[in-house]
Amino acid sequence: MPAPIPPAAPDDRDVTAASAQRAHRTRRVRLTEMLPGILLIAATAVALVLANSAASGAWHDVIEARLGPLTVHEWVAEWLLTAFFFVTGVELRDEFSRGSLSTPRRALTPIAAALGGMIVPALIFVAFTAGGPAAHGWAIPTATDIAFAVSLLALVAPGVPAPARAFLLALAVADDLFAMIVLAVFYTPGLHPTIVAVALGLLVGPWVRPRLRRMLERLAMWVVVPAFALVSAGVPLQGGRAGVGGALSPGADPVFCGVLLGLVVGKPVGIILATWLVQRTGRAWGLARARRAGTVAVQRTPASVSWPDLWVVALLAGVGFTMSLLVAQLAFSGGDADARLHTEHATLGVLAASFVAPALAATVYRLLRRTDVA
């Protein structure tokens, strides 16, 4: 019998070319994820520069100019932003039908983490504003901006494994769902356009063609959200337009402190604490079942994500931005000097957290990578 012919060894050049192609695709995916976040940062920077320059008066006149029944700012914040929330509704439907929230077992950890990441920031905000009318803004630091957070994850922690990214997506989607409920119950009497858009996304999600969905996602990420940042993030860094009260510095306003610490501290603490409680409960349940069955329980971290990676994700969840800015405008919509001042300081708190949280996540990520290498 002739000896079997051994399989041909792969050409080193073919292996190298395949590896290069995979690396190229990975870089393209990361760049695609990063670009919306970079554009959003640029739009925010432009808005801040315009609001704190000699052109601030002219810029304010532009965004407050009336186009029919609404101002430019109102058209963007109440109607153009509906495209973003429609896409959010479609994503929610996908996650509940066949994604990370499709079964109770898969949904338990991200839903618990999202709730923990809302409750602790709300408590921190109320601790700063208790007894005053500003406490009505308790929901401002409870939301995570899903698109911005994912973009920044690719930017500040490119080596985080896929399960950590998936956990951030599931967490942010669950967070969006609860944020919509809070918005509808506490801040929008009647049917706000954003609530209607989410409801439509949930209803028609399965019938949205992939090509149309991609077009709407690009419209939301590349046009709508940057436009919202342009008209909403332009607040004075010192003083304000709120009249006599505008001389109050942001640091002296409990609204600013409550929003900043709620997002930067409350979000990660709430997420990690809730995740730990789920793991501890699940471990106790698994040990009890294993003891009854006479087997050994396998202990894993929730969502197969390491605790160091969970800390990176939890810190990055402190990026509130779109939803937090919208809640701030709805919470302090009285129109008087104090309401305008609180809106400005809440906006500054959201913007500050949107830079501090990624910086902390990047620092933790690099420290962990350095430890792994050592």
mmCIF file of C-alpha atoms in Angstrom:
data_model
loop_
_atom_site.group_PDB
_atom_site.id
_atom_site.type_symbol
_atom_site.label_atom_id
_atom_site.label_comp_id
_atom_site.label_asym_id
_atom_site.label_seq_id
_atom_site.Cartn_x
_atom_site.Cartn_y
_atom_site.Cartn_z
ATOM 1 C CA MET A 1 0.000 0.000 0.000
ATOM 2 C CA PRO A 2 1.482 3.355 -0.957
ATOM 3 C CA ALA A 3 2.291 5.676 1.865
ATOM 4 C CA PRO A 4 -0.290 8.457 2.381
ATOM 5 C CA ILE A 5 0.673 11.772 0.905
ATOM 6 C CA PRO A 6 1.047 14.342 3.668
ATOM 7 C CA PRO A 7 -0.985 17.513 3.243
ATOM 8 C CA ALA A 8 0.885 20.333 1.641
ATOM 9 C CA ALA A 9 2.254 22.825 4.098
ATOM 10 C CA PRO A 10 0.733 26.256 3.688
ATOM 11 C CA ASP A 11 2.909 28.765 1.979
ATOM 12 C CA ASP A 12 4.335 31.244 4.504
ATOM 13 C CA ARG A 13 3.498 34.025 2.102
ATOM 14 C CA ASP A 14 -0.186 32.947 2.057
ATOM 15 C CA VAL A 15 -0.335 32.871 5.863
ATOM 16 C CA THR A 16 1.287 36.300 6.067
ATOM 17 C CA ALA A 17 -1.104 37.723 3.464
ATOM 18 C CA ALA A 18 -4.152 36.286 5.279
ATOM 19 C CA SER A 19 -2.934 37.719 8.581
ATOM 20 C CA ALA A 20 -2.379 41.106 6.965
ATOM 21 C CA GLN A 21 -5.895 41.029 5.488
ATOM 22 C CA ARG A 22 -7.428 40.207 8.871
ATOM 23 C CA ALA A 23 -5.448 42.989 10.535
ATOM 24 C CA HIS A 24 -6.528 45.399 7.791
ATOM 25 C CA ARG A 25 -10.201 44.470 8.260
ATOM 26 C CA THR A 26 -9.864 44.876 12.032
ATOM 27 C CA ARG A 27 -8.345 48.344 11.602
ATOM 28 C CA ARG A 28 -11.137 49.314 9.198
ATOM 29 C CA VAL A 29 -13.827 48.167 11.645
ATOM 30 C CA ARG A 30 -12.202 50.075 14.501
ATOM 31 C CA LEU A 31 -11.845 53.183 12.353
ATOM 32 C CA THR A 32 -15.498 52.930 11.317
ATOM 33 C CA GLU A 33 -16.492 52.698 14.978
ATOM 34 C CA MET A 34 -14.229 55.584 16.013
ATOM 35 C CA LEU A 35 -15.179 58.130 13.358
ATOM 36 C CA PRO A 36 -18.680 58.997 14.689
ATOM 37 C CA GLY A 37 -17.199 59.635 18.124
ATOM 38 C CA ILE A 38 -14.452 61.808 16.674
ATOM 39 C CA LEU A 39 -17.042 63.794 14.707
ATOM 40 C CA LEU A 40 -19.144 64.222 17.845
ATOM 41 C CA ILE A 41 -16.125 65.487 19.782
ATOM 42 C CA ALA A 42 -15.371 67.938 16.960
ATOM 43 C CA ALA A 43 -18.965 69.225 16.902
ATOM 44 C CA THR A 44 -18.911 69.689 20.680
ATOM 45 C CA ALA A 45 -15.607 71.554 20.503
ATOM 46 C CA VAL A 46 -16.960 73.861 17.772
ATOM 47 C CA ALA A 47 -20.066 74.590 19.858
ATOM 48 C CA LEU A 48 -17.980 75.406 22.945
ATOM 49 C CA VAL A 49 -15.632 77.654 20.970
ATOM 50 C CA LEU A 50 -18.527 79.550 19.405
ATOM 51 C CA ALA A 51 -20.257 79.964 22.770
ATOM 52 C CA ASN A 52 -17.111 81.324 24.432
ATOM 53 C CA SER A 53 -15.867 83.647 21.705
ATOM 54 C CA ALA A 54 -16.796 87.027 20.311
ATOM 55 C CA ALA A 55 -19.254 85.213 18.038
ATOM 56 C CA SER A 56 -21.301 83.855 20.953
ATOM 57 C CA GLY A 57 -24.095 86.401 20.542
ATOM 58 C CA ALA A 58 -24.422 85.754 16.819
ATOM 59 C CA TRP A 59 -24.337 81.987 17.333
ATOM 60 C CA HIS A 60 -27.031 82.199 20.003
ATOM 61 C CA ASP A 61 -29.181 84.266 17.634
ATOM 62 C CA VAL A 62 -28.778 81.598 14.953
ATOM 63 C CA ILE A 63 -29.853 78.631 17.064
ATOM 64 C CA GLU A 64 -32.717 80.598 18.646
ATOM 65 C CA ALA A 65 -33.970 81.965 15.296
ATOM 66 C CA ARG A 66 -37.512 80.885 14.513
ATOM 67 C CA LEU A 67 -38.301 78.689 11.544
ATOM 68 C CA GLY A 68 -42.064 78.552 11.497
ATOM 69 C CA PRO A 69 -43.494 77.436 14.844
ATOM 70 C CA LEU A 70 -40.155 76.363 16.364
ATOM 71 C CA THR A 71 -36.621 77.665 16.799
ATOM 72 C CA VAL A 72 -33.637 76.044 15.102
ATOM 73 C CA HIS A 73 -32.681 74.453 18.426
ATOM 74 C CA GLU A 74 -36.188 73.054 18.915
ATOM 75 C CA TRP A 75 -36.317 71.640 15.374
ATOM 76 C CA VAL A 76 -33.047 69.782 15.983
ATOM 77 C CA ALA A 77 -33.699 68.666 19.575
ATOM 78 C CA GLU A 78 -37.336 67.661 19.143
ATOM 79 C CA TRP A 79 -37.708 66.574 15.526
ATOM 80 C CA LEU A 80 -34.380 65.926 13.800
ATOM 81 C CA LEU A 81 -33.305 63.877 16.817
ATOM 82 C CA THR A 82 -36.219 61.513 16.197
ATOM 83 C CA ALA A 83 -34.103 59.741 13.541
ATOM 84 C CA PHE A 84 -31.610 58.816 16.271
ATOM 85 C CA PHE A 85 -34.343 57.516 18.559
ATOM 86 C CA PHE A 86 -36.018 55.582 15.750
ATOM 87 C CA VAL A 87 -32.719 53.752 15.157
ATOM 88 C CA THR A 88 -32.516 53.188 18.923
ATOM 89 C CA GLY A 89 -35.955 51.589 18.844
ATOM 90 C CA VAL A 90 -34.933 49.300 15.977
ATOM 91 C CA GLU A 91 -31.806 48.258 17.892
ATOM 92 C CA LEU A 92 -33.870 47.581 21.003
ATOM 93 C CA ARG A 93 -36.191 45.328 18.990
ATOM 94 C CA ASP A 94 -33.208 43.433 17.560
ATOM 95 C CA GLU A 95 -31.666 42.881 20.973
ATOM 96 C CA PHE A 96 -34.934 41.598 22.416
ATOM 97 C CA SER A 97 -35.715 39.347 19.454
ATOM 98 C CA ARG A 98 -32.356 37.727 18.708
ATOM 99 C CA GLY A 99 -29.629 39.644 20.527
ATOM 100 C CA SER A 100 -28.110 39.802 23.996
ATOM 101 C CA LEU A 101 -31.493 40.482 25.648
ATOM 102 C CA SER A 102 -33.415 37.734 23.847
ATOM 103 C CA THR A 103 -33.554 35.291 26.782
ATOM 104 C CA PRO A 104 -33.926 35.944 30.521
ATOM 105 C CA ARG A 105 -30.619 34.241 31.282
ATOM 106 C CA ARG A 106 -28.681 36.335 28.736
ATOM 107 C CA ALA A 107 -30.487 39.547 29.659
ATOM 108 C CA LEU A 108 -30.165 39.270 33.436
ATOM 109 C CA THR A 109 -26.653 40.662 33.848
ATOM 110 C CA PRO A 110 -26.819 43.633 31.432
ATOM 111 C CA ILE A 111 -30.279 44.607 32.693
ATOM 112 C CA ALA A 112 -29.145 44.449 36.320
ATOM 113 C CA ALA A 113 -25.985 46.390 35.438
ATOM 114 C CA ALA A 114 -28.045 49.027 33.627
ATOM 115 C CA LEU A 115 -30.352 49.424 36.623
ATOM 116 C CA GLY A 116 -27.414 49.689 39.013
ATOM 117 C CA GLY A 117 -25.827 52.224 36.672
ATOM 118 C CA MET A 118 -28.988 54.341 36.886
ATOM 119 C CA ILE A 119 -29.847 54.064 40.573
ATOM 120 C CA VAL A 120 -26.448 55.034 42.033
ATOM 121 C CA PRO A 121 -25.974 58.162 39.829
ATOM 122 C CA ALA A 122 -29.523 59.267 40.630
ATOM 123 C CA LEU A 123 -28.822 58.913 44.364
ATOM 124 C CA ILE A 124 -25.609 60.927 44.042
ATOM 125 C CA PHE A 125 -27.419 63.715 42.162
ATOM 126 C CA VAL A 126 -30.227 63.819 44.741
ATOM 127 C CA ALA A 127 -27.649 63.914 47.546
ATOM 128 C CA PHE A 128 -26.253 67.137 46.046
ATOM 129 C CA THR A 129 -29.586 68.759 45.204
ATOM 130 C CA ALA A 130 -31.891 67.446 47.955
ATOM 131 C CA GLY A 131 -34.517 69.887 49.154
ATOM 132 C CA GLY A 132 -34.344 72.160 46.109
ATOM 133 C CA PRO A 133 -36.197 72.339 42.787
ATOM 134 C CA ALA A 134 -33.025 71.227 40.964
ATOM 135 C CA ALA A 135 -33.590 67.705 42.326
ATOM 136 C CA HIS A 136 -36.088 67.284 39.469
ATOM 137 C CA GLY A 137 -33.070 66.671 37.235
ATOM 138 C CA TRP A 138 -32.173 63.413 39.016
ATOM 139 C CA ALA A 139 -32.293 61.417 35.760
ATOM 140 C CA ILE A 140 -29.645 63.512 33.960
ATOM 141 C CA PRO A 141 -26.645 61.361 35.017
ATOM 142 C CA THR A 142 -28.436 58.022 34.575
ATOM 143 C CA ALA A 143 -28.100 57.510 30.795
ATOM 144 C CA THR A 144 -25.306 56.072 28.653
ATOM 145 C CA ASP A 145 -24.813 57.262 25.069
ATOM 146 C CA ILE A 146 -24.555 53.966 23.187
ATOM 147 C CA ALA A 147 -23.028 55.325 19.969
ATOM 148 C CA PHE A 148 -20.514 57.607 21.697
ATOM 149 C CA ALA A 149 -19.493 54.955 24.225
ATOM 150 C CA VAL A 150 -18.855 52.299 21.558
ATOM 151 C CA SER A 151 -16.886 54.794 19.450
ATOM 152 C CA LEU A 152 -14.756 55.760 22.421
ATOM 153 C CA LEU A 153 -14.200 52.110 23.369
ATOM 154 C CA ALA A 154 -12.568 51.559 19.981
ATOM 155 C CA LEU A 155 -10.544 54.733 20.511
ATOM 156 C CA VAL A 156 -9.313 54.437 24.119
ATOM 157 C CA ALA A 157 -9.260 50.646 24.583
ATOM 158 C CA PRO A 158 -8.759 49.026 21.162
ATOM 159 C CA GLY A 159 -7.549 45.739 22.618
ATOM 160 C CA VAL A 160 -10.602 45.045 24.762
ATOM 161 C CA PRO A 161 -11.944 41.607 23.767
ATOM 162 C CA ALA A 162 -15.187 41.117 21.868
ATOM 163 C CA PRO A 163 -17.210 39.899 24.910
ATOM 164 C CA ALA A 164 -16.492 43.184 26.722
ATOM 165 C CA ARG A 165 -17.673 45.178 23.717
ATOM 166 C CA ALA A 166 -20.800 43.006 23.489
ATOM 167 C CA PHE A 167 -21.470 43.558 27.179
ATOM 168 C CA LEU A 168 -21.165 47.343 26.720
ATOM 169 C CA LEU A 169 -23.629 47.190 23.821
ATOM 170 C CA ALA A 170 -26.130 45.119 25.810
ATOM 171 C CA LEU A 171 -25.719 47.344 28.846
ATOM 172 C CA ALA A 172 -26.210 50.514 26.796
ATOM 173 C CA VAL A 173 -29.264 49.096 25.005
ATOM 174 C CA ALA A 174 -30.892 48.143 28.324
ATOM 175 C CA ASP A 175 -29.906 51.565 29.655
ATOM 176 C CA ASP A 176 -31.596 53.215 26.661
ATOM 177 C CA LEU A 177 -34.783 51.265 27.322
ATOM 178 C CA PHE A 178 -34.960 52.377 30.949
ATOM 179 C CA ALA A 179 -34.024 55.934 29.976
ATOM 180 C CA MET A 180 -36.947 56.007 27.535
ATOM 181 C CA ILE A 181 -39.297 54.849 30.284
ATOM 182 C CA VAL A 182 -37.984 57.525 32.673
ATOM 183 C CA LEU A 183 -38.254 60.175 29.965
ATOM 184 C CA ALA A 184 -41.852 59.222 29.167
ATOM 185 C CA VAL A 185 -43.004 58.992 32.790
ATOM 186 C CA PHE A 186 -41.219 61.921 34.452
ATOM 187 C CA TYR A 187 -40.254 64.485 31.815
ATOM 188 C CA THR A 188 -42.586 64.446 28.805
ATOM 189 C CA PRO A 189 -46.272 64.993 29.519
ATOM 190 C CA GLY A 190 -47.991 63.859 26.386
ATOM 191 C CA LEU A 191 -46.315 62.208 23.388
ATOM 192 C CA HIS A 192 -42.875 63.683 22.859
ATOM 193 C CA PRO A 193 -41.526 63.108 19.314
ATOM 194 C CA THR A 194 -38.576 61.098 20.640
ATOM 195 C CA ILE A 195 -40.906 58.694 22.487
ATOM 196 C CA VAL A 196 -43.013 58.245 19.356
ATOM 197 C CA ALA A 197 -39.845 57.557 17.331
ATOM 198 C CA VAL A 198 -38.688 54.824 19.740
ATOM 199 C CA ALA A 199 -42.146 53.246 19.721
ATOM 200 C CA LEU A 200 -42.168 53.218 15.904
ATOM 201 C CA GLY A 201 -38.701 51.666 15.871
ATOM 202 C CA LEU A 202 -39.869 48.918 18.230
ATOM 203 C CA LEU A 203 -42.958 48.241 16.120
ATOM 204 C CA VAL A 204 -41.517 48.311 12.604
ATOM 205 C CA GLY A 205 -38.009 47.112 13.408
ATOM 206 C CA PRO A 206 -38.372 43.620 11.864
ATOM 207 C CA TRP A 207 -39.599 45.082 8.576
ATOM 208 C CA VAL A 208 -36.885 47.715 8.132
ATOM 209 C CA ARG A 209 -34.762 46.663 5.173
ATOM 210 C CA PRO A 210 -31.013 46.388 5.906
ATOM 211 C CA ARG A 211 -30.153 49.039 3.320
ATOM 212 C CA LEU A 212 -32.676 51.496 4.776
ATOM 213 C CA ARG A 213 -31.462 50.737 8.276
ATOM 214 C CA ARG A 214 -27.835 51.423 7.347
ATOM 215 C CA MET A 215 -28.894 54.700 5.760
ATOM 216 C CA LEU A 216 -30.813 55.744 8.887
ATOM 217 C CA GLU A 217 -27.914 54.737 11.141
ATOM 218 C CA ARG A 218 -25.503 56.831 9.086
ATOM 219 C CA LEU A 219 -27.934 59.761 9.084
ATOM 220 C CA ALA A 220 -28.243 59.533 12.874
ATOM 221 C CA MET A 221 -24.527 59.124 13.586
ATOM 222 C CA TRP A 222 -23.098 61.468 10.955
ATOM 223 C CA VAL A 223 -25.726 64.221 10.827
ATOM 224 C CA VAL A 224 -28.329 64.166 13.596
ATOM 225 C CA VAL A 225 -26.217 63.620 16.716
ATOM 226 C CA PRO A 226 -23.439 66.081 15.673
ATOM 227 C CA ALA A 227 -26.137 68.661 14.832
ATOM 228 C CA PHE A 228 -27.667 68.120 18.274
ATOM 229 C CA ALA A 229 -24.230 68.625 19.835
ATOM 230 C CA LEU A 230 -23.773 71.858 17.886
ATOM 231 C CA VAL A 231 -27.013 73.397 19.158
ATOM 232 C CA SER A 232 -26.940 71.953 22.687
ATOM 233 C CA ALA A 233 -23.300 71.809 23.828
ATOM 234 C CA GLY A 234 -22.497 75.485 23.289
ATOM 235 C CA VAL A 235 -22.625 76.785 26.857
ATOM 236 C CA PRO A 236 -20.437 79.443 28.506
ATOM 237 C CA LEU A 237 -17.592 78.024 30.546
ATOM 238 C CA GLN A 238 -17.733 81.018 32.888
ATOM 239 C CA GLY A 239 -20.839 82.910 33.847
ATOM 240 C CA GLY A 240 -23.749 82.414 31.524
ATOM 241 C CA ARG A 241 -26.713 83.967 29.775
ATOM 242 C CA ALA A 242 -29.009 83.354 32.706
ATOM 243 C CA GLY A 243 -29.070 86.899 33.956
ATOM 244 C CA VAL A 244 -27.909 87.823 37.440
ATOM 245 C CA GLY A 245 -27.500 84.181 38.446
ATOM 246 C CA GLY A 246 -25.156 83.651 35.508
ATOM 247 C CA ALA A 247 -22.231 84.817 37.631
ATOM 248 C CA LEU A 248 -22.417 81.576 39.628
ATOM 249 C CA SER A 249 -19.535 79.296 38.673
ATOM 250 C CA PRO A 250 -20.397 75.735 37.670
ATOM 251 C CA GLY A 251 -18.388 74.260 40.537
ATOM 252 C CA ALA A 252 -20.578 76.081 43.047
ATOM 253 C CA ASP A 253 -23.787 74.702 41.554
ATOM 254 C CA PRO A 254 -24.855 71.334 43.038
ATOM 255 C CA VAL A 255 -26.354 70.441 39.651
ATOM 256 C CA PHE A 256 -22.919 70.448 38.011
ATOM 257 C CA CYS A 257 -21.355 68.420 40.825
ATOM 258 C CA GLY A 258 -24.242 65.953 40.924
ATOM 259 C CA VAL A 259 -24.129 65.349 37.169
ATOM 260 C CA LEU A 260 -20.342 65.035 36.952
ATOM 261 C CA LEU A 261 -19.910 62.727 39.949
ATOM 262 C CA GLY A 262 -23.067 60.806 39.094
ATOM 263 C CA LEU A 263 -21.708 59.897 35.666
ATOM 264 C CA VAL A 264 -18.004 59.499 36.488
ATOM 265 C CA VAL A 265 -18.362 57.782 39.885
ATOM 266 C CA GLY A 266 -21.955 56.619 40.198
ATOM 267 C CA LYS A 267 -22.169 54.877 36.826
ATOM 268 C CA PRO A 268 -19.166 52.520 37.225
ATOM 269 C CA VAL A 269 -19.880 51.849 40.902
ATOM 270 C CA GLY A 270 -23.517 50.996 40.175
ATOM 271 C CA ILE A 271 -22.638 48.771 37.207
ATOM 272 C CA ILE A 272 -19.884 46.868 39.030
ATOM 273 C CA LEU A 273 -21.951 46.475 42.201
ATOM 274 C CA ALA A 274 -24.996 45.165 40.321
ATOM 275 C CA THR A 275 -22.846 42.808 38.231
ATOM 276 C CA TRP A 276 -21.122 41.494 41.357
ATOM 277 C CA LEU A 277 -24.487 40.865 43.028
ATOM 278 C CA VAL A 278 -25.728 38.951 39.976
ATOM 279 C CA GLN A 279 -22.534 36.886 39.888
ATOM 280 C CA ARG A 280 -22.674 36.157 43.609
ATOM 281 C CA THR A 281 -26.336 35.152 43.411
ATOM 282 C CA GLY A 282 -25.703 33.035 40.317
ATOM 283 C CA ARG A 283 -22.701 31.378 41.933
ATOM 284 C CA ALA A 284 -24.716 30.496 45.033
ATOM 285 C CA TRP A 285 -27.498 29.120 42.839
ATOM 286 C CA GLY A 286 -25.010 27.133 40.724
ATOM 287 C CA LEU A 287 -23.284 25.684 43.783
ATOM 288 C CA ALA A 288 -26.613 24.638 45.253
ATOM 289 C CA ARG A 289 -27.659 22.927 42.001
ATOM 290 C CA ALA A 290 -24.245 21.271 41.666
ATOM 291 C CA ARG A 291 -24.430 20.025 45.249
ATOM 292 C CA ARG A 292 -27.829 18.495 44.633
ATOM 293 C CA ALA A 293 -26.633 16.900 41.387
ATOM 294 C CA GLY A 294 -23.304 15.773 42.820
ATOM 295 C CA THR A 295 -21.258 17.684 40.229
ATOM 296 C CA VAL A 296 -18.793 20.567 40.277
ATOM 297 C CA ALA A 297 -20.077 24.047 39.441
ATOM 298 C CA VAL A 298 -18.133 26.020 36.868
ATOM 299 C CA GLN A 299 -17.627 29.595 38.044
ATOM 300 C CA ARG A 300 -17.439 32.295 35.402
ATOM 301 C CA THR A 301 -17.673 36.019 35.393
ATOM 302 C CA PRO A 302 -20.912 37.420 33.951
ATOM 303 C CA ALA A 303 -21.011 37.586 30.157
ATOM 304 C CA SER A 304 -17.598 35.820 30.088
ATOM 305 C CA VAL A 305 -15.896 39.168 30.661
ATOM 306 C CA SER A 306 -12.978 39.559 33.054
ATOM 307 C CA TRP A 307 -13.402 41.956 35.957
ATOM 308 C CA PRO A 308 -10.605 44.278 34.722
ATOM 309 C CA ASP A 309 -12.359 44.586 31.346
ATOM 310 C CA LEU A 310 -15.650 45.168 33.149
ATOM 311 C CA TRP A 311 -14.093 48.122 34.968
ATOM 312 C CA VAL A 312 -13.002 49.638 31.648
ATOM 313 C CA VAL A 313 -16.518 49.204 30.227
ATOM 314 C CA ALA A 314 -18.170 50.508 33.400
ATOM 315 C CA LEU A 315 -16.020 53.634 33.429
ATOM 316 C CA LEU A 316 -16.805 54.271 29.772
ATOM 317 C CA ALA A 317 -20.529 53.976 30.514
ATOM 318 C CA GLY A 318 -20.181 57.345 32.256
ATOM 319 C CA VAL A 319 -20.486 58.985 28.820
ATOM 320 C CA GLY A 320 -24.084 60.229 28.919
ATOM 321 C CA PHE A 321 -24.158 62.916 26.225
ATOM 322 C CA THR A 322 -27.208 62.711 23.910
ATOM 323 C CA MET A 323 -29.823 61.409 26.333
ATOM 324 C CA SER A 324 -28.369 63.286 29.312
ATOM 325 C CA LEU A 325 -28.373 66.581 27.401
ATOM 326 C CA LEU A 326 -31.968 65.992 26.314
ATOM 327 C CA VAL A 327 -33.090 65.206 29.875
ATOM 328 C CA ALA A 328 -31.299 68.327 31.154
ATOM 329 C CA GLN A 329 -33.217 70.510 28.707
ATOM 330 C CA LEU A 330 -36.524 68.876 29.610
ATOM 331 C CA ALA A 331 -35.888 68.882 33.375
ATOM 332 C CA PHE A 332 -35.101 72.600 33.540
ATOM 333 C CA SER A 333 -37.509 73.957 30.959
ATOM 334 C CA GLY A 334 -39.089 76.624 33.142
ATOM 335 C CA GLY A 335 -37.563 79.473 31.147
ATOM 336 C CA ASP A 336 -36.544 81.561 34.192
ATOM 337 C CA ALA A 337 -32.982 82.549 35.066
ATOM 338 C CA ASP A 338 -32.434 79.687 37.523
ATOM 339 C CA ALA A 339 -33.715 77.078 35.065
ATOM 340 C CA ARG A 340 -31.448 78.360 32.292
ATOM 341 C CA LEU A 341 -28.493 78.408 34.660
ATOM 342 C CA HIS A 342 -29.143 74.838 35.823
ATOM 343 C CA THR A 343 -29.438 73.725 32.196
ATOM 344 C CA GLU A 344 -26.081 75.300 31.370
ATOM 345 C CA HIS A 345 -24.368 73.765 34.387
ATOM 346 C CA ALA A 346 -25.953 70.356 33.805
ATOM 347 C CA THR A 347 -24.711 70.522 30.209
ATOM 348 C CA LEU A 348 -21.218 71.371 31.419
ATOM 349 C CA GLY A 349 -21.381 68.444 33.842
ATOM 350 C CA VAL A 350 -22.357 66.076 31.014
ATOM 351 C CA LEU A 351 -19.589 67.412 28.765
ATOM 352 C CA ALA A 352 -16.997 67.188 31.532
ATOM 353 C CA ALA A 353 -18.038 63.606 32.317
ATOM 354 C CA SER A 354 -17.885 62.729 28.613
ATOM 355 C CA PHE A 355 -14.177 63.634 28.657
ATOM 356 C CA VAL A 356 -13.245 62.481 32.179
ATOM 357 C CA ALA A 357 -14.885 59.035 31.903
ATOM 358 C CA PRO A 358 -13.005 58.013 28.715
ATOM 359 C CA ALA A 359 -9.772 59.390 30.177
ATOM 360 C CA LEU A 360 -10.210 57.223 33.278
ATOM 361 C CA ALA A 361 -11.138 54.199 31.141
ATOM 362 C CA ALA A 362 -8.044 54.705 28.976
ATOM 363 C CA THR A 363 -5.835 55.038 32.069
ATOM 364 C CA VAL A 364 -7.219 51.869 33.659
ATOM 365 C CA TYR A 365 -6.906 50.001 30.359
ATOM 366 C CA ARG A 366 -3.249 50.980 29.931
ATOM 367 C CA LEU A 367 -2.414 50.120 33.542
ATOM 368 C CA LEU A 368 -4.002 46.708 33.122
ATOM 369 C CA ARG A 369 -2.184 46.085 29.838
ATOM 370 C CA ARG A 370 1.107 47.092 31.454
ATOM 371 C CA THR A 371 0.416 44.656 34.312
ATOM 372 C CA ASP A 372 -0.395 41.849 31.869
ATOM 373 C CA VAL A 373 2.813 42.473 29.938
ATOM 374 C CA ALA A 374 4.867 42.512 33.121
#
